[in-house]
Tab-separated table of C-alpha atoms in Angstrom:
chain	number	residue	atom	x	y	z
A	391	UNK	CA	-14.518	85.443	5.383
A	392	UNK	CA	-12.963	88.383	4.293
A	393	UNK	CA	-15.287	90.285	2.462
A	394	UNK	CA	-17.220	93.143	3.930
A	395	UNK	CA	-20.430	92.517	5.572
A	396	UNK	CA	-20.155	88.870	4.721
A	397	UNK	CA	-17.172	89.111	7.579
A	398	UNK	CA	-19.729	90.016	10.359
A	399	UNK	CA	-20.395	86.705	11.583
A	400	UNK	CA	-18.063	83.737	10.522
A	401	UNK	CA	-20.630	81.089	9.613
A	402	UNK	CA	-18.308	78.194	8.043
A	403	UNK	CA	-21.162	76.564	6.002
A	404	UNK	CA	-20.938	78.313	2.901
A	405	UNK	CA	-19.105	79.155	-0.267
A	406	UNK	CA	-17.057	81.769	-1.938
A	407	UNK	CA	-19.219	84.851	-2.316
A	408	UNK	CA	-17.369	86.367	-5.374
A	409	UNK	CA	-17.726	83.106	-7.385
A	410	UNK	CA	-21.832	83.409	-6.480
A	411	UNK	CA	-21.844	86.991	-7.616
A	412	UNK	CA	-19.979	86.390	-10.900
A	413	UNK	CA	-22.305	83.150	-11.610
A	414	UNK	CA	-25.164	85.528	-11.167
A	415	UNK	CA	-23.667	87.635	-13.363
A	416	UNK	CA	-22.296	85.339	-16.135
A	417	UNK	CA	-26.145	83.997	-16.196
A	418	UNK	CA	-27.675	87.182	-16.667
A	419	UNK	CA	-30.336	86.375	-13.827
A	420	UNK	CA	-32.510	88.790	-12.403
A	421	UNK	CA	-34.202	86.908	-9.742
A	422	UNK	CA	-31.912	85.027	-7.482
A	423	UNK	CA	-32.778	82.381	-4.910
A	424	UNK	CA	-31.411	80.404	-2.129
A	425	UNK	CA	-33.253	78.066	-0.499
A	426	UNK	CA	-30.612	76.779	2.080
A	427	UNK	CA	-29.529	80.727	2.572
A	428	UNK	CA	-27.396	80.146	5.841
A	429	UNK	CA	-26.207	83.599	6.897
A	430	UNK	CA	-26.986	85.300	3.622
A	431	UNK	CA	-24.181	84.739	1.296
A	432	UNK	CA	-26.139	84.397	-2.052
A	433	UNK	CA	-28.506	87.290	-1.191
A	434	UNK	CA	-25.643	89.814	-0.498
A	435	UNK	CA	-23.893	88.596	-3.627
A	436	UNK	CA	-27.068	89.175	-5.949
A	437	UNK	CA	-27.361	92.944	-3.733
A	438	UNK	CA	-23.586	93.288	-5.203
A	439	UNK	CA	-24.743	92.093	-8.774
A	440	UNK	CA	-27.336	94.811	-8.664
A	441	UNK	CA	-30.389	91.800	-9.201
A	442	UNK	CA	-33.000	90.873	-6.899
A	443	UNK	CA	-32.240	88.299	-4.126
A	444	UNK	CA	-34.135	86.251	-2.040
A	445	UNK	CA	-32.931	83.221	0.558
A	446	UNK	CA	-35.065	81.192	3.198
A	447	UNK	CA	-33.611	78.755	6.045
A	448	UNK	CA	-35.349	77.421	8.915
A	449	UNK	CA	-32.745	78.045	11.060
A	450	UNK	CA	-34.119	81.230	13.546
A	451	UNK	CA	-30.810	82.123	14.771
A	452	UNK	CA	-28.911	82.122	11.603
A	453	UNK	CA	-32.104	83.744	9.720
A	454	UNK	CA	-31.319	86.487	12.351
A	455	UNK	CA	-27.808	86.984	11.583
A	456	UNK	CA	-28.525	86.966	7.400
A	457	UNK	CA	-31.351	89.503	8.241
A	458	UNK	CA	-29.246	91.645	10.357
A	459	UNK	CA	-26.505	92.080	7.459
A	460	UNK	CA	-28.851	93.303	5.077
A	461	UNK	CA	-29.317	96.205	7.175
A	462	UNK	CA	-25.909	97.527	5.713
A	463	UNK	CA	-27.527	100.397	4.310
A	464	UNK	CA	-28.138	102.016	7.749
A	465	UNK	CA	-26.285	105.151	8.594
A	466	UNK	CA	-22.635	103.872	9.771
A	467	UNK	CA	-22.417	107.294	12.029
A	468	UNK	CA	-25.559	106.305	13.686
A	469	UNK	CA	-24.347	102.730	14.614
A	470	UNK	CA	-21.038	104.159	15.825
A	471	UNK	CA	-23.154	106.697	18.011
A	472	UNK	CA	-25.369	103.749	19.276
A	473	UNK	CA	-22.546	101.614	20.194
A	474	UNK	CA	-20.752	104.298	22.239
A	475	UNK	CA	-24.296	104.566	24.203
A	476	UNK	CA	-24.660	100.901	24.477
A	477	UNK	CA	-21.079	101.002	25.973
A	478	UNK	CA	-21.804	103.545	28.050
A	479	UNK	CA	-24.841	101.369	29.720
A	480	UNK	CA	-23.299	98.273	30.031
A	481	UNK	CA	-20.423	99.849	32.388
A	482	UNK	CA	-23.773	100.912	34.233
A	483	UNK	CA	-25.381	97.871	34.562
A	484	UNK	CA	-25.223	95.753	37.725
A	485	UNK	CA	-22.871	92.759	37.643
A	486	UNK	CA	-24.249	89.733	35.946
A	487	UNK	CA	-23.216	86.162	37.377
A	488	UNK	CA	-21.917	83.836	35.327
A	489	UNK	CA	-23.658	79.918	35.554
A	490	UNK	CA	-21.522	78.011	38.017
A	491	UNK	CA	-21.894	75.097	35.369
A	492	UNK	CA	-22.729	73.611	32.090
A	493	UNK	CA	-21.151	75.322	28.706
A	494	UNK	CA	-20.903	79.148	29.705
A	495	UNK	CA	-18.734	78.134	32.709
A	496	UNK	CA	-16.728	75.814	30.809
A	497	UNK	CA	-16.307	78.493	27.806
A	498	UNK	CA	-15.818	81.095	30.586
A	499	UNK	CA	-13.501	80.399	33.308
A	500	UNK	CA	-13.159	83.850	33.994
A	501	UNK	CA	-16.637	85.284	35.123
A	502	UNK	CA	-15.333	88.561	34.723
A	503	UNK	CA	-15.350	88.175	31.099
A	504	UNK	CA	-18.495	86.644	30.932
A	505	UNK	CA	-20.281	89.811	33.161
A	506	UNK	CA	-18.610	92.152	30.765
A	507	UNK	CA	-20.084	90.427	28.072
A	508	UNK	CA	-23.316	90.066	29.239
A	509	UNK	CA	-23.768	93.569	30.011
A	510	UNK	CA	-22.970	94.492	26.621
A	511	UNK	CA	-25.878	91.743	25.638
A	512	UNK	CA	-28.133	93.495	28.228
A	513	UNK	CA	-27.776	96.976	27.112
A	514	UNK	CA	-28.245	95.958	23.439
A	515	UNK	CA	-31.647	94.597	24.478
A	516	UNK	CA	-32.594	97.802	26.095
A	517	UNK	CA	-31.775	99.848	22.862
A	518	UNK	CA	-34.898	100.865	20.917
A	519	UNK	CA	-35.959	98.027	18.412
A	520	UNK	CA	-34.738	98.481	14.569
A	521	UNK	CA	-31.936	98.046	12.138
A	522	UNK	CA	-29.519	99.613	14.289
A	523	UNK	CA	-30.398	97.439	17.219
A	524	UNK	CA	-30.075	94.363	15.166
A	525	UNK	CA	-26.664	95.391	14.222
A	526	UNK	CA	-25.930	96.061	17.389
A	527	UNK	CA	-27.026	92.945	18.647
A	528	UNK	CA	-25.069	91.020	15.700
A	529	UNK	CA	-21.878	93.159	16.823
A	530	UNK	CA	-22.090	91.305	20.602
A	531	UNK	CA	-22.902	87.800	19.273
A	532	UNK	CA	-20.122	87.997	16.530
A	533	UNK	CA	-17.513	88.112	19.332
A	534	UNK	CA	-18.717	85.580	21.570
A	535	UNK	CA	-16.316	83.236	20.719
A	536	UNK	CA	-13.266	85.422	19.943
A	537	UNK	CA	-13.594	86.439	23.727
A	538	UNK	CA	-13.665	82.604	25.182
A	539	UNK	CA	-10.454	80.652	25.613
A	540	UNK	CA	-12.407	77.492	24.491
A	541	UNK	CA	-11.400	75.881	21.428
A	542	UNK	CA	-13.488	75.551	18.167
A	543	UNK	CA	-13.389	73.156	15.674
A	544	UNK	CA	-13.332	73.968	11.853
A	545	UNK	CA	-17.007	73.503	11.704
A	546	UNK	CA	-17.682	75.711	14.670
A	547	UNK	CA	-18.526	72.791	17.384
A	548	UNK	CA	-17.117	73.988	20.452
A	549	UNK	CA	-13.851	72.116	22.082
A	550	UNK	CA	-13.676	72.950	25.730
A	551	UNK	CA	-10.745	70.833	26.111
A	552	UNK	CA	-8.636	72.681	23.584
A	553	UNK	CA	-7.847	76.302	24.690
A	554	UNK	CA	-6.958	79.602	22.147
A	555	UNK	CA	-3.589	81.381	22.580
A	556	UNK	CA	-5.262	84.579	21.786
A	557	UNK	CA	-8.537	85.828	23.681
A	558	UNK	CA	-10.118	89.412	22.754
A	559	UNK	CA	-11.343	91.754	25.705
A	560	UNK	CA	-15.123	92.487	25.203
A	561	UNK	CA	-15.121	96.008	25.377
A	562	UNK	CA	-12.367	96.532	22.859
A	563	UNK	CA	-13.712	93.492	20.803
A	564	UNK	CA	-17.191	95.247	20.557
A	565	UNK	CA	-15.487	98.371	19.560
A	566	UNK	CA	-13.399	96.436	16.820
A	567	UNK	CA	-16.687	94.536	15.697
A	568	UNK	CA	-18.669	97.881	15.205
A	569	UNK	CA	-15.676	99.700	13.962
A	570	UNK	CA	-15.737	97.032	11.051
A	571	UNK	CA	-18.988	97.133	10.468
A	572	UNK	CA	-19.482	101.108	10.116
A	573	UNK	CA	-16.487	100.723	7.197
A	574	UNK	CA	-18.196	97.837	5.447
A	575	UNK	CA	-21.483	99.727	5.341
A	576	UNK	CA	-19.296	102.752	3.870
A	577	UNK	CA	-17.573	100.493	1.484
A	578	UNK	CA	-21.155	98.406	0.410
A	579	UNK	CA	-23.279	101.844	0.148
A	580	UNK	CA	-20.702	103.341	-2.290
A	581	UNK	CA	-20.970	100.175	-4.436
A	582	UNK	CA	-24.295	99.067	-4.218
A	583	UNK	CA	-26.408	101.330	-2.324
A	584	UNK	CA	-29.275	101.552	-5.493
A	585	UNK	CA	-29.276	97.852	-6.188
A	586	UNK	CA	-32.495	96.230	-4.941
A	587	UNK	CA	-32.501	95.350	-1.457
A	588	UNK	CA	-32.457	91.462	-0.756
A	589	UNK	CA	-34.672	89.782	1.353
A	590	UNK	CA	-34.251	86.682	4.139
A	591	UNK	CA	-37.353	84.475	5.109
A	592	UNK	CA	-37.371	82.029	7.802
A	593	UNK	CA	-39.245	79.180	5.707
A	594	UNK	CA	-38.825	75.764	5.077
A	595	UNK	CA	-36.997	74.907	1.962
A	596	UNK	CA	-39.315	71.681	1.633
A	597	UNK	CA	-42.304	74.104	0.914
A	598	UNK	CA	-40.801	77.308	0.167
A	599	UNK	CA	-43.959	79.073	0.781
A	600	UNK	CA	-42.823	82.220	0.697
A	601	UNK	CA	-41.502	82.407	-2.981
A	602	UNK	CA	-44.480	83.155	-5.870
A	603	UNK	CA	-44.468	80.421	-8.451
A	604	UNK	CA	-41.962	80.729	-11.094
A	605	UNK	CA	-40.479	83.351	-9.417
A	606	UNK	CA	-36.713	82.632	-9.611
A	607	UNK	CA	-34.556	82.382	-12.893
A	608	UNK	CA	-31.541	81.266	-11.249
A	609	UNK	CA	-31.006	79.250	-8.042
A	610	UNK	CA	-27.351	79.446	-6.328
A	611	UNK	CA	-27.306	77.077	-3.026
A	612	UNK	CA	-25.623	74.538	-0.898
A	613	UNK	CA	-27.492	72.058	0.986
A	614	UNK	CA	-26.733	70.634	4.291
A	615	UNK	CA	-24.119	67.742	3.386
A	616	UNK	CA	-25.180	64.389	3.878
A	617	UNK	CA	-22.070	64.020	6.311
A	618	UNK	CA	-23.616	63.759	9.779
A	619	UNK	CA	-22.843	67.593	10.423
A	620	UNK	CA	-25.121	69.013	13.252
A	621	UNK	CA	-26.183	72.400	12.127
A	622	UNK	CA	-28.345	72.590	15.493
A	623	UNK	CA	-25.164	72.527	17.515
A	624	UNK	CA	-22.941	74.766	15.209
A	625	UNK	CA	-24.055	78.000	16.989
A	626	UNK	CA	-24.762	76.363	20.571
A	627	UNK	CA	-22.365	78.346	22.261
A	628	UNK	CA	-23.847	81.815	20.859
A	629	UNK	CA	-27.611	80.548	21.721
A	630	UNK	CA	-26.896	79.357	24.825
A	631	UNK	CA	-24.985	82.910	25.667
A	632	UNK	CA	-28.115	84.606	24.743
A	633	UNK	CA	-30.515	82.197	26.972
A	634	UNK	CA	-32.172	80.469	23.448
A	635	UNK	CA	-31.176	77.212	24.499
A	636	UNK	CA	-30.055	75.702	28.001
A	637	UNK	CA	-28.472	72.383	26.997
A	638	UNK	CA	-28.214	69.624	24.526
A	639	UNK	CA	-31.915	68.384	24.695
A	640	UNK	CA	-33.198	72.166	23.489
A	641	UNK	CA	-31.404	71.983	20.176
A	642	UNK	CA	-34.076	69.315	19.084
A	643	UNK	CA	-36.282	72.395	18.540
A	644	UNK	CA	-34.021	73.414	15.898
A	645	UNK	CA	-32.924	70.010	14.647
A	646	UNK	CA	-36.832	69.669	13.810
A	647	UNK	CA	-36.820	72.484	11.584
A	648	UNK	CA	-34.149	71.531	9.601
A	649	UNK	CA	-33.498	69.231	6.169
A	650	UNK	CA	-32.393	66.009	8.353
A	651	UNK	CA	-28.873	65.374	7.623
A	652	UNK	CA	-27.341	64.312	10.321
A	653	UNK	CA	-27.995	61.091	12.735
A	654	UNK	CA	-29.085	63.661	15.546
A	655	UNK	CA	-31.876	64.556	13.377
A	656	UNK	CA	-33.662	61.518	12.802
A	657	UNK	CA	-34.335	60.735	16.275
A	658	UNK	CA	-37.152	58.054	16.826
A	659	UNK	CA	-38.260	58.844	12.891
A	660	UNK	CA	-39.490	55.387	11.159
A	661	UNK	CA	-37.960	55.510	8.208
A	662	UNK	CA	-40.646	52.613	6.318
A	663	UNK	CA	-42.909	54.995	4.880
A	664	UNK	CA	-40.174	57.070	3.631
A	665	UNK	CA	-38.494	54.202	1.504
A	666	UNK	CA	-42.344	53.239	-0.021
A	667	UNK	CA	-42.909	56.785	-0.985
A	668	UNK	CA	-43.099	58.299	-4.635
A	669	UNK	CA	-40.906	60.742	-3.521
A	670	UNK	CA	-38.129	58.192	-3.688
A	671	UNK	CA	-38.833	56.026	-6.494
A	672	UNK	CA	-36.393	57.607	-8.862
A	673	UNK	CA	-33.465	56.350	-6.768
A	674	UNK	CA	-34.905	53.849	-4.540
A	675	UNK	CA	-32.822	50.815	-6.570
A	676	UNK	CA	-29.787	52.527	-5.490
A	677	UNK	CA	-30.229	53.809	-2.549
A	678	UNK	CA	-32.029	50.880	-0.811
A	679	UNK	CA	-28.559	48.538	-1.059
A	680	UNK	CA	-26.908	51.488	0.848
A	681	UNK	CA	-29.322	51.805	3.606
A	682	UNK	CA	-29.566	48.132	4.429
A	683	UNK	CA	-25.532	47.569	4.409
A	684	UNK	CA	-25.440	50.798	6.693
A	685	UNK	CA	-28.080	49.178	8.766
A	686	UNK	CA	-26.217	45.852	8.963
A	687	UNK	CA	-22.885	47.820	9.955
A	688	UNK	CA	-24.194	49.726	12.613
A	689	UNK	CA	-24.725	46.825	14.684
A	690	UNK	CA	-21.313	46.013	14.807
A	691	UNK	CA	-20.622	49.330	15.859
A	692	UNK	CA	-20.280	50.918	18.932
A	693	UNK	CA	-22.768	53.810	19.434
A	694	UNK	CA	-24.609	52.841	16.217
A	695	UNK	CA	-24.929	55.764	14.499
A	696	UNK	CA	-28.437	55.991	12.552
A	697	UNK	CA	-26.436	56.740	9.235
A	698	UNK	CA	-29.190	54.442	7.394
A	699	UNK	CA	-32.022	56.520	8.160
A	700	UNK	CA	-30.438	59.837	7.829
A	701	UNK	CA	-29.693	59.118	4.422
A	702	UNK	CA	-33.278	58.072	3.634
A	703	UNK	CA	-34.306	61.251	5.458
A	704	UNK	CA	-31.831	63.175	3.930
A	705	UNK	CA	-32.811	62.481	0.303
A	706	UNK	CA	-36.830	62.438	1.348
A	707	UNK	CA	-36.482	65.674	2.026
A	708	UNK	CA	-34.782	66.600	-0.587
A	709	UNK	CA	-36.933	65.435	-2.845
A	710	UNK	CA	-39.588	67.627	-1.417
A	711	UNK	CA	-37.302	70.375	-1.998
A	712	UNK	CA	-36.761	69.830	-5.506
A	713	UNK	CA	-40.564	69.800	-5.952
A	714	UNK	CA	-40.896	73.199	-4.233
A	715	UNK	CA	-38.120	74.653	-6.184
A	716	UNK	CA	-40.216	73.539	-9.605
A	717	UNK	CA	-42.959	75.260	-8.750
A	718	UNK	CA	-41.272	78.363	-7.608
A	719	UNK	CA	-38.644	78.509	-10.386
A	720	UNK	CA	-39.191	79.640	-14.201
A	721	UNK	CA	-39.405	77.149	-17.087
A	722	UNK	CA	-35.562	77.950	-18.544
A	723	UNK	CA	-34.393	78.323	-14.638
A	724	UNK	CA	-30.540	77.663	-14.151
A	725	UNK	CA	-29.501	76.035	-10.588
A	726	UNK	CA	-26.100	75.557	-9.088
A	727	UNK	CA	-25.940	73.221	-6.078
A	728	UNK	CA	-22.639	73.015	-4.229
A	729	UNK	CA	-22.622	69.831	-3.000
A	730	UNK	CA	-20.054	66.891	-1.893
A	731	UNK	CA	-20.613	63.074	-1.644
A	732	UNK	CA	-21.009	60.836	1.535
A	733	UNK	CA	-19.564	57.574	2.684
A	734	UNK	CA	-20.786	57.048	6.323
A	735	UNK	CA	-19.257	53.720	7.601
A	736	UNK	CA	-17.407	53.731	4.357
A	737	UNK	CA	-20.532	52.895	2.258
A	738	UNK	CA	-20.521	55.602	-0.516
A	739	UNK	CA	-23.703	57.802	-1.568
A	740	UNK	CA	-23.417	59.567	-4.732
A	741	UNK	CA	-24.810	62.664	-3.351
A	742	UNK	CA	-25.124	64.520	-6.895
A	743	UNK	CA	-26.117	61.728	-8.789
A	744	UNK	CA	-29.185	61.157	-6.818
A	745	UNK	CA	-29.966	64.698	-6.131
A	746	UNK	CA	-29.757	65.127	-9.740
A	747	UNK	CA	-32.209	62.288	-10.355
A	748	UNK	CA	-34.587	63.770	-7.989
A	749	UNK	CA	-34.537	66.921	-9.785
A	750	UNK	CA	-35.278	65.504	-13.029
A	751	UNK	CA	-37.997	63.485	-11.278
A	752	UNK	CA	-39.366	67.026	-10.053
A	753	UNK	CA	-39.698	68.586	-13.412
A	754	UNK	CA	-36.476	69.754	-14.353
A	755	UNK	CA	-34.631	68.840	-17.503
A	756	UNK	CA	-31.000	67.599	-17.100
A	757	UNK	CA	-28.416	68.015	-14.788
A	758	UNK	CA	-24.430	67.262	-14.970
A	759	UNK	CA	-22.103	67.694	-12.288
A	760	UNK	CA	-18.720	69.791	-12.180
A	761	UNK	CA	-16.046	68.169	-9.843
A	762	UNK	CA	-14.016	71.125	-8.161
A	763	UNK	CA	-11.973	69.295	-5.532
A	764	UNK	CA	-11.128	65.771	-3.675
A	765	UNK	CA	-11.585	65.223	-0.263
A	766	UNK	CA	-11.379	62.770	2.635
A	767	UNK	CA	-7.920	62.072	0.989
A	768	UNK	CA	-5.524	62.608	4.140
A	769	UNK	CA	-6.461	59.551	6.238
A	770	UNK	CA	-4.963	60.678	9.743
A	771	UNK	CA	-7.898	60.261	12.375
A	772	UNK	CA	-10.682	59.674	9.654
A	773	UNK	CA	-13.410	57.334	10.395
A	774	UNK	CA	-13.005	55.483	6.942
A	775	UNK	CA	-10.738	55.633	3.883
A	776	UNK	CA	-13.424	56.482	0.841
A	777	UNK	CA	-12.166	59.128	-1.096
A	778	UNK	CA	-14.575	61.829	-1.547
A	779	UNK	CA	-14.902	64.881	-3.430
A	780	UNK	CA	-16.831	68.118	-3.711
A	781	UNK	CA	-18.187	70.141	-6.717
A	782	UNK	CA	-21.109	72.207	-8.470
A	783	UNK	CA	-24.347	70.160	-9.477
A	784	UNK	CA	-25.780	72.030	-12.456
A	785	UNK	CA	-29.183	71.588	-12.596
A	786	UNK	CA	-31.142	73.259	-15.827
A	787	UNK	CA	-35.114	73.819	-16.064
C-alpha cells in the first residue's frame, strides 16, 4: 500500500508486491501469469523484476485500475500539466447536484464536497482519450473515499453508520494524488523503464482464452477466498460515483463475471449438476459431507446463507481454472497460490488441499502447502470459533 505505483489505489485484496518480485527473481521466471490479477500487483512486480508479466481479471472496474497503473512510463510532467488543466476546467463547470437519496447522499452529506468531486470527474471525462486521461481518471477515483466521512471496513465495504475523523478536501486531494503519481513515475522510470511492459486483460480465469498455450513458466496469484466476501460490492462506492451502478441489484452484472466465492454470487444457481460433474470427482468424497452439513445447518439459521452452494460453486469454478492454467502454462511451471481455508457456520473446508487435489487432477505434478500465519484466533465478534490459517499453495507442473 506504500510502494510506488501500487499505492495509487487502495485495493485490499492482494499480497506483498516485494515478496512477489522476489519469488519471480528466485525462480528465474521469464513469463509470469496471474489469473486473478486484481489491481495489478503481480504484473507490476514482474515489470520491476524485468520479465514479461500478464494478468487477467474479470472485474471491469478493477481491470481499468490495473491498466491505468501500467501507464507509469508516461511523462510525469505531462500528467501534472494536464491535471492543472483539469482543475481549471472543473472550476468553470456548472454545479453538479448530489442525489437526494441513496449511497451518494449517505456518503457525502455535504453536497458541496460531492459537487467538487463530480466536477473533477466530469472535467477528466472531457480530456482527450489516452494514457494520461486514464491516469487522471485513476487520480479522481482514488480520492472518492478519502473525501467522504463514511467509514470503510478493512475489506472496503462502506460503513455509512460510522464516520472518519479526517476527511480530505477534493481539490487538494486531487493535487496530492497527481503529485504522488508523478513522483512514483519518476521512480519507476529510473528503476525499470527498460523492462518489458506488462499487460492486463479483462478475461475469465476459468478459460484464460487470451493466454497462448504453454506461455507461463511461473504463476503467482491469490484467488478469491471462499469466505463470503463480495468482490462486486468492494468498489460499489466508486462505481456509484462514476455512474456505473445504481443500487445493489446492479452489482449482479459484475458478480456474474467472477469466480463464485460468496453466497451473494450463487443466486438461483442449482448445484446438483455440479455435484455430479467430473470436475469435482477428485474431491467429491470430502466435499459432499461438508455440503450436506452446511445445507442442514442453514435451515436453522436466520437468513439461511447459501454457504453450501457457494462452496460447490467455488471449487467447481476453480477446477475449471486449474484446467485453463494447465493449458496455458509450460510443462515445468511452478505456481504459487496465496490462499486461506474456510469454515462457514463453523464447518471446516480445507481449501488448500482441495485446490491442490484439483490441480493434480488437471494434470499438474504435485502440490504442497506452506503455512504463513494463523487467523480467526481472536474470537470477539466472530461468527464461529474454528481456527483458520493462510499460506502459500505451491503447485509444480
